[in-house]
Coordinates of N, CA and C in Angstrom, one line a residue:
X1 N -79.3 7.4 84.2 CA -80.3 8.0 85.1 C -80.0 7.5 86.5
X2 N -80.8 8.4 87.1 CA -80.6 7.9 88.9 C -81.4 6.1 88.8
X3 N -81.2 5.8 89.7 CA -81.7 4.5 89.7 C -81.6 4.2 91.5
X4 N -80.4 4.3 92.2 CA -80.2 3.8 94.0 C -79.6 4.9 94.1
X5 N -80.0 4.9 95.8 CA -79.9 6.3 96.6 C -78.9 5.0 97.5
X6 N -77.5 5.2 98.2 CA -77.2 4.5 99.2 C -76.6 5.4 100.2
X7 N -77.4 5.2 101.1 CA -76.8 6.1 102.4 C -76.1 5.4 103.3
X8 N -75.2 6.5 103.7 CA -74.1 6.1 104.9 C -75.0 5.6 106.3
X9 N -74.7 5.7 107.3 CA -75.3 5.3 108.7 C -74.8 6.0 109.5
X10 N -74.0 5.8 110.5 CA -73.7 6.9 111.3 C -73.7 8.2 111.2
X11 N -74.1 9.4 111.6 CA -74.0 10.9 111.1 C -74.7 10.8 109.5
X12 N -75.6 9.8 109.2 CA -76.7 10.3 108.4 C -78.0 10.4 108.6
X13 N -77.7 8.7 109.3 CA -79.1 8.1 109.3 C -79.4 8.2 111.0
X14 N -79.0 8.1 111.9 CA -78.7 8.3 113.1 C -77.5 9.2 113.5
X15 N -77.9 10.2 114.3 CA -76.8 10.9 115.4 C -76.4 10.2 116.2
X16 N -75.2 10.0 116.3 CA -74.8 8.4 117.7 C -73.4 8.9 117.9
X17 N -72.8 9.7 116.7 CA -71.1 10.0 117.0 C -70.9 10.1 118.4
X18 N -71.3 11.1 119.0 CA -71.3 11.3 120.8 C -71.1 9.8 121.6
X19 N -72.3 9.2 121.1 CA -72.0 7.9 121.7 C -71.3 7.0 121.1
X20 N -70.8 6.8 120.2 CA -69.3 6.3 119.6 C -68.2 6.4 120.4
X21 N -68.0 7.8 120.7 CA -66.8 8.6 121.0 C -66.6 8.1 122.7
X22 N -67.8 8.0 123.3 CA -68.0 8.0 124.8 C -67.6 6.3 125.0
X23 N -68.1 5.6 124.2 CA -67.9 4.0 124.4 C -66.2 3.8 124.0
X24 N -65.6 4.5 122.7 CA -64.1 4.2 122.6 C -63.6 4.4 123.7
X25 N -63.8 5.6 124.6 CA -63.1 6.2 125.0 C -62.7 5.1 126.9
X26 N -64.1 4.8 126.7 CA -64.4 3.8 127.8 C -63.9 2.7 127.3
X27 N -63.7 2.2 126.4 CA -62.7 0.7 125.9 C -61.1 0.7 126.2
X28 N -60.7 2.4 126.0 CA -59.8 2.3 126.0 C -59.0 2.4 127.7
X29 N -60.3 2.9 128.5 CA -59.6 2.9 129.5 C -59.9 2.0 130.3
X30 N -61.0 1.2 130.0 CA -60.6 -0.4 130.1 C -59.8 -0.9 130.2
X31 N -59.1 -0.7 129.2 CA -57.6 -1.3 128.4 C -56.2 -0.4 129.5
X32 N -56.7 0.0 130.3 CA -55.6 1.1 131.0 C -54.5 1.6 129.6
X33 N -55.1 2.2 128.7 CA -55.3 3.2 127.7 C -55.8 4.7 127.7
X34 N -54.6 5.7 127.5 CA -55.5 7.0 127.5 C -55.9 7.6 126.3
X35 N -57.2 7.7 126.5 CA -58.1 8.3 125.4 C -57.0 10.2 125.2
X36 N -57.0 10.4 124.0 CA -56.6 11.4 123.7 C -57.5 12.5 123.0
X37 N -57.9 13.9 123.3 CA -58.7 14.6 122.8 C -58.6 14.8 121.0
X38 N -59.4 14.7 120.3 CA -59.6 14.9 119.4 C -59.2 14.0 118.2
X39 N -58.6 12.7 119.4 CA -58.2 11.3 118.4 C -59.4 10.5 117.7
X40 N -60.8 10.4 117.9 CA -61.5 9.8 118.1 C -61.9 10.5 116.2
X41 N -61.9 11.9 116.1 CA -62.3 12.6 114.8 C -61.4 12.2 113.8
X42 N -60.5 12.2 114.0 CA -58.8 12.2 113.1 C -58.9 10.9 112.7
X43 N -59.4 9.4 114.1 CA -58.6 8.2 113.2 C -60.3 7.2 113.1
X44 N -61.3 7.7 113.7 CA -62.3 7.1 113.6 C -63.3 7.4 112.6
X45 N -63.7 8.5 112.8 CA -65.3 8.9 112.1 C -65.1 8.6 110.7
X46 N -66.3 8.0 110.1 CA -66.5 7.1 108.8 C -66.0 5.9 108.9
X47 N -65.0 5.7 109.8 CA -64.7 4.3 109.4 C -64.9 2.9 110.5
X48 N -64.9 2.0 109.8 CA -65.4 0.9 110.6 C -64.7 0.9 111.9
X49 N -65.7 0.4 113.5 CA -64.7 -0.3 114.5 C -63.7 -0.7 114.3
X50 N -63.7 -2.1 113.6 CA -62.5 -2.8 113.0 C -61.3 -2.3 113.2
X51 N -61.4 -0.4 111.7 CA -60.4 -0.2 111.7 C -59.7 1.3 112.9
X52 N -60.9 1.2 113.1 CA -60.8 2.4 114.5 C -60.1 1.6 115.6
X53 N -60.2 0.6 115.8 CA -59.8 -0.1 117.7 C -58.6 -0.4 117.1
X54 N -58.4 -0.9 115.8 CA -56.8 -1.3 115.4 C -55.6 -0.1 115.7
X55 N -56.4 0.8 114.9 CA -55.2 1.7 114.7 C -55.4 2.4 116.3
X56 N -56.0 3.1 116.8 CA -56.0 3.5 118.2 C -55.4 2.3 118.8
X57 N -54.9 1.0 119.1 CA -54.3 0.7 119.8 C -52.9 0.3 119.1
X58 N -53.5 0.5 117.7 CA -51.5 0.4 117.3 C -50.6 1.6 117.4
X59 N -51.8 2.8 117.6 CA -50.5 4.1 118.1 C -50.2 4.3 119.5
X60 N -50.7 3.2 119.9 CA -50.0 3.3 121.5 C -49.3 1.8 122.0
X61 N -48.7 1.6 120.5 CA -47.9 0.6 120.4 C -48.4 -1.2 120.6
X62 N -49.9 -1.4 121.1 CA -50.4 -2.7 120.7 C -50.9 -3.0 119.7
X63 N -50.5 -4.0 119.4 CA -51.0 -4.6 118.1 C -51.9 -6.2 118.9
X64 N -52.8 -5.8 118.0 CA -54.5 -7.3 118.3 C -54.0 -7.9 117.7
X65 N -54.5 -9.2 118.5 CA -54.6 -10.4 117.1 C -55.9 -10.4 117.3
X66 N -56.5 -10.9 115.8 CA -57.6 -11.1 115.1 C -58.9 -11.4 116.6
X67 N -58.5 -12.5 117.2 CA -59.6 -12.8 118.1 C -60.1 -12.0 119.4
X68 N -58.7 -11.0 120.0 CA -58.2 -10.0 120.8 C -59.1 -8.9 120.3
X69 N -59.1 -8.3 119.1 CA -60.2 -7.5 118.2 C -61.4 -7.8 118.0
X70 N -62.2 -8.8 117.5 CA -63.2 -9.2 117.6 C -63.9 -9.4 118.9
X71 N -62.8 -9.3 120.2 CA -63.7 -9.8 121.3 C -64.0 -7.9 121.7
X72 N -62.9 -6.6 121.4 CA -63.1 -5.8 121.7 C -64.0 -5.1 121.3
X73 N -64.3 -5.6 120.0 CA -65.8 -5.1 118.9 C -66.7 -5.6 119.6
X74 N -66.9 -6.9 120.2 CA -68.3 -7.3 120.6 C -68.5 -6.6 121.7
X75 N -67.6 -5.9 122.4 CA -67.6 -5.2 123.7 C -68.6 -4.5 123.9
X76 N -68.0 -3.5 122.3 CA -68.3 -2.1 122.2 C -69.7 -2.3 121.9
X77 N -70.0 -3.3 120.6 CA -71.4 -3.3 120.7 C -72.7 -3.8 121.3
X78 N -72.1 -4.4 122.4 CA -73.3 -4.3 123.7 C -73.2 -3.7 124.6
X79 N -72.3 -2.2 124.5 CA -72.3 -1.2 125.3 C -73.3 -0.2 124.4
X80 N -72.8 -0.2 123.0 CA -73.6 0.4 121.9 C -75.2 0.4 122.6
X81 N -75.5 -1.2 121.9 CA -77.0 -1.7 122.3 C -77.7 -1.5 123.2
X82 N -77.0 -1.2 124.7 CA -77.0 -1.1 125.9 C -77.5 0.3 125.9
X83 N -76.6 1.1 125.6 CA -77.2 2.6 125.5 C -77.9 2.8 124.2
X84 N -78.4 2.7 123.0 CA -79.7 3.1 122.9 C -80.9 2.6 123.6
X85 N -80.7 1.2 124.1 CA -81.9 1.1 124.8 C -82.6 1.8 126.2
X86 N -81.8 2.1 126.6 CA -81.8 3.5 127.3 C -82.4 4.7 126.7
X87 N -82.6 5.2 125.5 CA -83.1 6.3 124.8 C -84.8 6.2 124.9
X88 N -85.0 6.7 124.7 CA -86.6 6.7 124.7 C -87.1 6.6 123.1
X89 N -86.2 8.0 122.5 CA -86.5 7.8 120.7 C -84.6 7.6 120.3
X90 N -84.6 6.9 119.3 CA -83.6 7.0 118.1 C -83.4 8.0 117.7
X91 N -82.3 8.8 118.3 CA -82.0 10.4 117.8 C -81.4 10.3 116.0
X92 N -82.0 10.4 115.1 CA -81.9 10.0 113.7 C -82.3 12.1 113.5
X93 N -81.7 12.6 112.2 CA -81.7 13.5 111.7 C -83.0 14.1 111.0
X94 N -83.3 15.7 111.3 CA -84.2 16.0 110.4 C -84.6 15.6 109.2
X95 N -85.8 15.3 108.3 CA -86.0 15.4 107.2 C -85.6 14.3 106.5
X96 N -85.0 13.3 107.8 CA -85.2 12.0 107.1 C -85.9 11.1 106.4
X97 N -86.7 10.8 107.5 CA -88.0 10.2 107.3 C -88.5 10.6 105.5
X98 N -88.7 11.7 105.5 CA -89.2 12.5 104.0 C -88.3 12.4 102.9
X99 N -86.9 12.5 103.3 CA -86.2 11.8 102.1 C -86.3 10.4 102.0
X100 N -86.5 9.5 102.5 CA -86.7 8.1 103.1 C -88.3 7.7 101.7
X101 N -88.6 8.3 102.3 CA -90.1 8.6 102.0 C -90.5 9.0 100.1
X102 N -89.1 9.9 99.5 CA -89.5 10.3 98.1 C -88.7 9.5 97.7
X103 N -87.6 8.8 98.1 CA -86.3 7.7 97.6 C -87.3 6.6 97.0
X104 N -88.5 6.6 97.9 CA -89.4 4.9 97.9 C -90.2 5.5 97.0
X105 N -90.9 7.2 96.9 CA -92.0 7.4 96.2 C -91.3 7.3 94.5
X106 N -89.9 8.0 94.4 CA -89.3 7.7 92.9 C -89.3 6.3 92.8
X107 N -89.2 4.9 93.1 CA -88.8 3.8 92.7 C -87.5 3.5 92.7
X108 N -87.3 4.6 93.2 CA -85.4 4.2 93.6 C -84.9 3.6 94.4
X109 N -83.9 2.3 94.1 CA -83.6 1.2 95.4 C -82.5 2.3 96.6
X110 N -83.0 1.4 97.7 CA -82.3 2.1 98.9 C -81.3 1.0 99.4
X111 N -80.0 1.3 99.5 CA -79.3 0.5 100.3 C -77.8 1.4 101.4
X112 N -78.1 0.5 102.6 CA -77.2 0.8 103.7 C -75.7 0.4 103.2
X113 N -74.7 1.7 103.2 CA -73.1 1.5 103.4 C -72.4 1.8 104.4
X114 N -71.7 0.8 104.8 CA -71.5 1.6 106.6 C -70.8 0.9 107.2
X115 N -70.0 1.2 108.1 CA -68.6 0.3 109.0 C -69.2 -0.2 110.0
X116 N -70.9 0.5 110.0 CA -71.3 -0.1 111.6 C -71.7 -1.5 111.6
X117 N -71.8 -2.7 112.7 CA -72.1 -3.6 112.7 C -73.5 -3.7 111.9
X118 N -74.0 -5.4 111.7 CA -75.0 -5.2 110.9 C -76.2 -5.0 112.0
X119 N -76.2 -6.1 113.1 CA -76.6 -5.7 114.7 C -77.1 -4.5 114.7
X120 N -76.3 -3.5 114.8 CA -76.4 -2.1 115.3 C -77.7 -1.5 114.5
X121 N -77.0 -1.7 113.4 CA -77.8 -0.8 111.6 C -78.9 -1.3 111.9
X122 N -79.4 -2.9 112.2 CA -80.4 -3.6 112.0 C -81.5 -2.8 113.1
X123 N -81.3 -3.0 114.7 CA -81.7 -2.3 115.7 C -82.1 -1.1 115.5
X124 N -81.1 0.0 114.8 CA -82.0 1.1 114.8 C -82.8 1.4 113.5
X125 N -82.9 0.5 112.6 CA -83.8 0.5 111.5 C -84.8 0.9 111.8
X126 N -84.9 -0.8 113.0 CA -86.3 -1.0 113.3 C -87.1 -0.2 114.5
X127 N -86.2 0.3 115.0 CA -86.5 1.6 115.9 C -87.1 2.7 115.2
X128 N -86.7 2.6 113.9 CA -87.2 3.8 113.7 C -88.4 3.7 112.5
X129 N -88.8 2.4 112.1 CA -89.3 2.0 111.5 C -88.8 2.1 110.0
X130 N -88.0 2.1 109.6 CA -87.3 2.0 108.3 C -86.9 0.8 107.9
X131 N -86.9 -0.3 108.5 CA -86.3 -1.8 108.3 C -86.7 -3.0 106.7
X132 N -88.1 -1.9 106.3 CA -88.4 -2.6 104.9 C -88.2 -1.8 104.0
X133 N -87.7 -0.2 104.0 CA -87.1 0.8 102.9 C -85.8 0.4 102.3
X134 N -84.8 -0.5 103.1 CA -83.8 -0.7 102.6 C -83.6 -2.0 102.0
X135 N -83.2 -2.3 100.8 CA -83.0 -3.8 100.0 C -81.8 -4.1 100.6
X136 N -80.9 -3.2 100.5 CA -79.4 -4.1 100.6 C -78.9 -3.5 102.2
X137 N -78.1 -4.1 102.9 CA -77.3 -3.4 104.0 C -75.8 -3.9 103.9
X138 N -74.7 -3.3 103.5 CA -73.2 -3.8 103.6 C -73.3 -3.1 104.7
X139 N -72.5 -3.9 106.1 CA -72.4 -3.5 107.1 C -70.7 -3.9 107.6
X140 N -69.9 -3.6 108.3 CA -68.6 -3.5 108.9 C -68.2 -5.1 108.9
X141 N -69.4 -5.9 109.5 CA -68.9 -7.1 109.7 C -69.1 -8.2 108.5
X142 N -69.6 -7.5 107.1 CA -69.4 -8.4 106.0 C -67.5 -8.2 105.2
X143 N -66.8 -8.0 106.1 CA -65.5 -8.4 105.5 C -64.7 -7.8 104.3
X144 N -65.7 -6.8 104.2 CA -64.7 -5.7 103.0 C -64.0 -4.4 103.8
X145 N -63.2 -3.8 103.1 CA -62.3 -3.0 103.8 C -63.1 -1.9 104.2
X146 N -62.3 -1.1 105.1 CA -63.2 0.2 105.7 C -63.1 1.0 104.9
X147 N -64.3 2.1 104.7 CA -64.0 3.6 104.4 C -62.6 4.3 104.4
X148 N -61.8 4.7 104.0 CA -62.6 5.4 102.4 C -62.1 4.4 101.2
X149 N -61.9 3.4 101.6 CA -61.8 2.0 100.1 C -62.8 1.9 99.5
X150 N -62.9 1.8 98.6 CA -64.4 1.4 97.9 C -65.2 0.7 98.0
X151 N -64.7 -1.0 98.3 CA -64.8 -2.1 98.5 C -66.9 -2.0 98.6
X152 N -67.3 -1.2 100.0 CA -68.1 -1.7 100.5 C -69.6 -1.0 99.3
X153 N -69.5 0.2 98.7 CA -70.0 0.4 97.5 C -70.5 -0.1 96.8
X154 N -68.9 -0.6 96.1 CA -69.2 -1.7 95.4 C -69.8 -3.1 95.6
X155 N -69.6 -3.3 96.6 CA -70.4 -4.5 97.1 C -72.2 -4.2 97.1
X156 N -72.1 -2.9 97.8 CA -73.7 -2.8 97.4 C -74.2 -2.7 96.3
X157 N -73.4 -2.1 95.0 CA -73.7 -2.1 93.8 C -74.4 -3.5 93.3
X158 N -73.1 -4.6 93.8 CA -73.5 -6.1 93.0 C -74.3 -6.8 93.6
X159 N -74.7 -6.1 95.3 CA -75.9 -6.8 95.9 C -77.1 -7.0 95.3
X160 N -77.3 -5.1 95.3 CA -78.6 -4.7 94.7 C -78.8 -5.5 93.0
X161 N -77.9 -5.7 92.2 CA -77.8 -6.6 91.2 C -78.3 -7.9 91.3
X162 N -77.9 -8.2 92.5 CA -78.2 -9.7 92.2 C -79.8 -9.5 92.9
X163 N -80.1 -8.9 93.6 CA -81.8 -9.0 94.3 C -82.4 -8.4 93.0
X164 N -81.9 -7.6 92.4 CA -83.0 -7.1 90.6 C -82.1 -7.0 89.9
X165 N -82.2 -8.4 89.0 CA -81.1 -9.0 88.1 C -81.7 -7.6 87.0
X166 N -82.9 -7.2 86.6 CA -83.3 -5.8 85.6 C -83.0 -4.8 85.6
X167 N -82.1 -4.8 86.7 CA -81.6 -3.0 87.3 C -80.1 -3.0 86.7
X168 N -79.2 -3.8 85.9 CA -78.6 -3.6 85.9 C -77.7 -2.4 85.9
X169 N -77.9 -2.1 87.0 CA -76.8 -0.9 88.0 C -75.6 -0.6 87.9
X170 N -75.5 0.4 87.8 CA -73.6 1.1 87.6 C -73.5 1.8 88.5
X171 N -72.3 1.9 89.0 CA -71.9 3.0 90.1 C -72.4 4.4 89.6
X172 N -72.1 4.5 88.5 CA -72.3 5.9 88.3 C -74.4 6.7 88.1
X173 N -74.7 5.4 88.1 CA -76.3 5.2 88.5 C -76.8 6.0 89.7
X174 N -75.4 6.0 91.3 CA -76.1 5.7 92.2 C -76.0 7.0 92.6
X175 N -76.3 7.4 93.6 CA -76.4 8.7 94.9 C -76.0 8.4 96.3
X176 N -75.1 8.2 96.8 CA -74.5 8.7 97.8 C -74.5 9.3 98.7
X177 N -74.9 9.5 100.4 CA -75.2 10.3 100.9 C -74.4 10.3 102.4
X178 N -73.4 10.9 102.4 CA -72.0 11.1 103.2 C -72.2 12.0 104.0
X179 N -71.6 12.1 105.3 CA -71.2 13.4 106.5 C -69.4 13.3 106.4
X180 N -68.7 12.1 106.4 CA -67.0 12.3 106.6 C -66.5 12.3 105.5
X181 N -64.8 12.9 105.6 CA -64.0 12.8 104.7 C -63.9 11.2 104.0
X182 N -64.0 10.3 104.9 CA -63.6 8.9 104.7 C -64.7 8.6 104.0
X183 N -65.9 9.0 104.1 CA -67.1 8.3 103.2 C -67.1 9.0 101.9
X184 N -67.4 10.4 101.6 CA -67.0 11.1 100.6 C -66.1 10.3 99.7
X185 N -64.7 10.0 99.8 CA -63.7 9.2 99.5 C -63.7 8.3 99.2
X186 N -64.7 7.0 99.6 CA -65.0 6.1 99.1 C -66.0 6.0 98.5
X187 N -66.9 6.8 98.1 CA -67.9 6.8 97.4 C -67.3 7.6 95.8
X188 N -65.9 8.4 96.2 CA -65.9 8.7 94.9 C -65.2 7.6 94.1
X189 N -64.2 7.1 95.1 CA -62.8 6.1 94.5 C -64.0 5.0 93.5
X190 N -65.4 4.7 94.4 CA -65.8 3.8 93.8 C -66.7 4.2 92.5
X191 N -66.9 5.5 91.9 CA -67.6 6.3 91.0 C -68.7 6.6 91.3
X192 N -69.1 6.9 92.6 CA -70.8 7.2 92.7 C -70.3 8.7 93.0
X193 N -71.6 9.4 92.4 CA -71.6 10.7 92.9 C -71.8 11.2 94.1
X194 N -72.1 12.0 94.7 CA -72.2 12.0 96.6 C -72.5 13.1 96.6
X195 N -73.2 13.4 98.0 CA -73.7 14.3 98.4 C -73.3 14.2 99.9
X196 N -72.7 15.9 100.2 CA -72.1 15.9 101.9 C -73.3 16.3 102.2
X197 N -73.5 16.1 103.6 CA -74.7 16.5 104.5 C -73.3 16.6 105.8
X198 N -73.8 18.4 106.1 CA -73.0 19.1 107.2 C -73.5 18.6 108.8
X199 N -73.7 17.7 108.9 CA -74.0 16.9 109.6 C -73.0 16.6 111.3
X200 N -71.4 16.7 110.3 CA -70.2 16.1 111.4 C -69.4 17.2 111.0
X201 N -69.4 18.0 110.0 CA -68.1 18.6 109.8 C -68.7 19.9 108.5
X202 N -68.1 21.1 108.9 CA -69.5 22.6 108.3 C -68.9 22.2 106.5
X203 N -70.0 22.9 106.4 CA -70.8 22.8 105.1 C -69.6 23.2 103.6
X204 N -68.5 24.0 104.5 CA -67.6 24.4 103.6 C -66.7 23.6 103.7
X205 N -66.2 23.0 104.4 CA -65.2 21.8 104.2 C -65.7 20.1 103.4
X206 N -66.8 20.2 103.2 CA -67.7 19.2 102.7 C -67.4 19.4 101.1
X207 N -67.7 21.0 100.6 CA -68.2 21.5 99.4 C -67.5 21.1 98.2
X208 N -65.5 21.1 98.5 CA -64.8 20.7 97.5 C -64.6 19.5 97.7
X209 N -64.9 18.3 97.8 CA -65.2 16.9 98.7 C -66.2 16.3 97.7
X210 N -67.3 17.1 97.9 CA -69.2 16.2 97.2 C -69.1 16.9 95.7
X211 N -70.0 16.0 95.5 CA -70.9 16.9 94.3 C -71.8 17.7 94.4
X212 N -72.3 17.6 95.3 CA -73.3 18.0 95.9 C -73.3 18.5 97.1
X213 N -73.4 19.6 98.1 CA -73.2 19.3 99.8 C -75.1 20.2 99.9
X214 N -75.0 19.5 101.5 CA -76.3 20.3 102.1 C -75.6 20.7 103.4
X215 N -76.6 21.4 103.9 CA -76.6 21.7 105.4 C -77.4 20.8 106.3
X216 N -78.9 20.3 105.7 CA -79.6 19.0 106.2 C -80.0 18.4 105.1
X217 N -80.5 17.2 105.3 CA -80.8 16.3 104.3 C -82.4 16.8 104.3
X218 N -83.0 17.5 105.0 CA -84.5 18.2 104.4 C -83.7 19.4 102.8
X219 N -82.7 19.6 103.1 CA -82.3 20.7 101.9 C -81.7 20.0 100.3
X220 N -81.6 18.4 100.8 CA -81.6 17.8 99.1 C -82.8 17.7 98.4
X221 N -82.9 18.7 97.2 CA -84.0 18.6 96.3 C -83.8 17.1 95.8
X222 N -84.4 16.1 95.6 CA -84.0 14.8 94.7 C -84.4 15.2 93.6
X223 N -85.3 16.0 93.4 CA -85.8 16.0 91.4 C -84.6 17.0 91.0
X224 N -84.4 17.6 91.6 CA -83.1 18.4 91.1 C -81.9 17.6 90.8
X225 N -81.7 16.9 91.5 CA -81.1 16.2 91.4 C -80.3 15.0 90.7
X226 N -82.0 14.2 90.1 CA -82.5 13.6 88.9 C -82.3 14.2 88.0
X227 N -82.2 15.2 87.9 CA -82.0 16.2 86.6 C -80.8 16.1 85.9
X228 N -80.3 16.2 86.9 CA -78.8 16.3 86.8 C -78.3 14.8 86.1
X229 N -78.3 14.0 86.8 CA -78.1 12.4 86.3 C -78.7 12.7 85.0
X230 N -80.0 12.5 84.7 CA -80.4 12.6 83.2 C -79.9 13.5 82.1
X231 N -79.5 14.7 82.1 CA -78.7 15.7 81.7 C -76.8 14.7 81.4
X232 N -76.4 14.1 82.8 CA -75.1 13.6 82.1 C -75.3 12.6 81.0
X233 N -76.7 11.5 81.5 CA -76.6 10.6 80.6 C -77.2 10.9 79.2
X234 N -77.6 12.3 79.0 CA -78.5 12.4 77.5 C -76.3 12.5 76.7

């Protein structure tokens, strides 16, 4: 049966891609670096900083060292931090809140998977008042590989484990709740079933990808859902 719901972050739980895309693009010309149209979709979305500043500066022939990278991560995210505080509200997606809301009313654990800093995730939790719906958060800077690897899944699998040793959890327990190719991907490599939300990319390129796709996350039925999980496991 269902048991954890683990949602992605970026382009699920928050709209911020825009501002993703505007801060790279500003690092890289920092960097007397030219931002390239439509590179930002191709080698970033879903996946961690980390592995976004890497590869954008290794196709223009530099290669970071470790400390060189980490100083360009911390850049970005007090430009990040810098501009939501600027916002008045946390531009977060319809129908959140309410799925947020029946995830906690089933008894089902919630946990954050996501490349974004834990900083970041943390800040707009609490902006938006969600900061005690979620048990676990794997975030970019606990040291597992980026989207679409499994790694960080799995990690929340054996988190959520060890905070309720009685839940003994299985991937195939959980629900998944994706906008990119890269997240999709690692949510299947690691056995959880998934659900696209057309969020970043239309509803039909999502469809053969999920098990599930929506147009908004107001349009996931969960008891339908549940149904489903209980049906594989009878």
């Amino acid at each position: 049966m269902l048991k954890a719901v683990l949602f992605d972050f970026n382009g699920v739980i928050v709209n911020d891609e825009s501002i993703h895309e505007k801060l790279i693009d500003q690092l890289l010309i920092e960097e007397s670096l030219r931002p390239k149209p439509g590179e930002f979709r191709q080698v970033c979305l879903g996946r961690s900083d980390r592995a976004c500043i890497r590869d954008l500066f290794g196709n223009r022939g530099r290669v970071l060292t470790d400390p060189a990278l980490d100083a360009l991560i911390a850049r970005k995210a007090k430009a990040y931090q810098q501009e939501l505080e600027t916002l008045e509200k946390i531009p977060s997606y319809p129908g959140l809140q309410d799925l947020i809301f029946n995830v906690c009313a089933s008894q089902l654990k919630l946990a954050v998977v996501s490349g974004a800093l834990r900083s970041e995730i943390a800040f707009v939790l609490e902006r938006l008042s969600l900061q005690d719906s979620f048990a676990v958060i794997v975030a970019g800077d606990d040291g597992v590989p980026s989207k679409p690897e499994p790694d960080g899944y799995l990690l929340a699998v054996a988190q959520l484990n060890q905070k309720f040793p009685d839940l003994h959890l299985q991937p195939h327990e959980c629900l998944a709740i994706e906008d990119t190719f890269a997240g999709l991907a690692s949510a299947k490599k690691a056995g959880i079933p998934v659900v696209g939300v057309a969020n970043t990319y239309p509803f039909h390129m999502l469809q053969r990808r999920a098990n599930w796709t929506v147009d908004y996350l107001s349009d996931l039925e969960l008891d339908r859902v549940r149904q489903v999980f209980e049906q594989m496991a009878a």
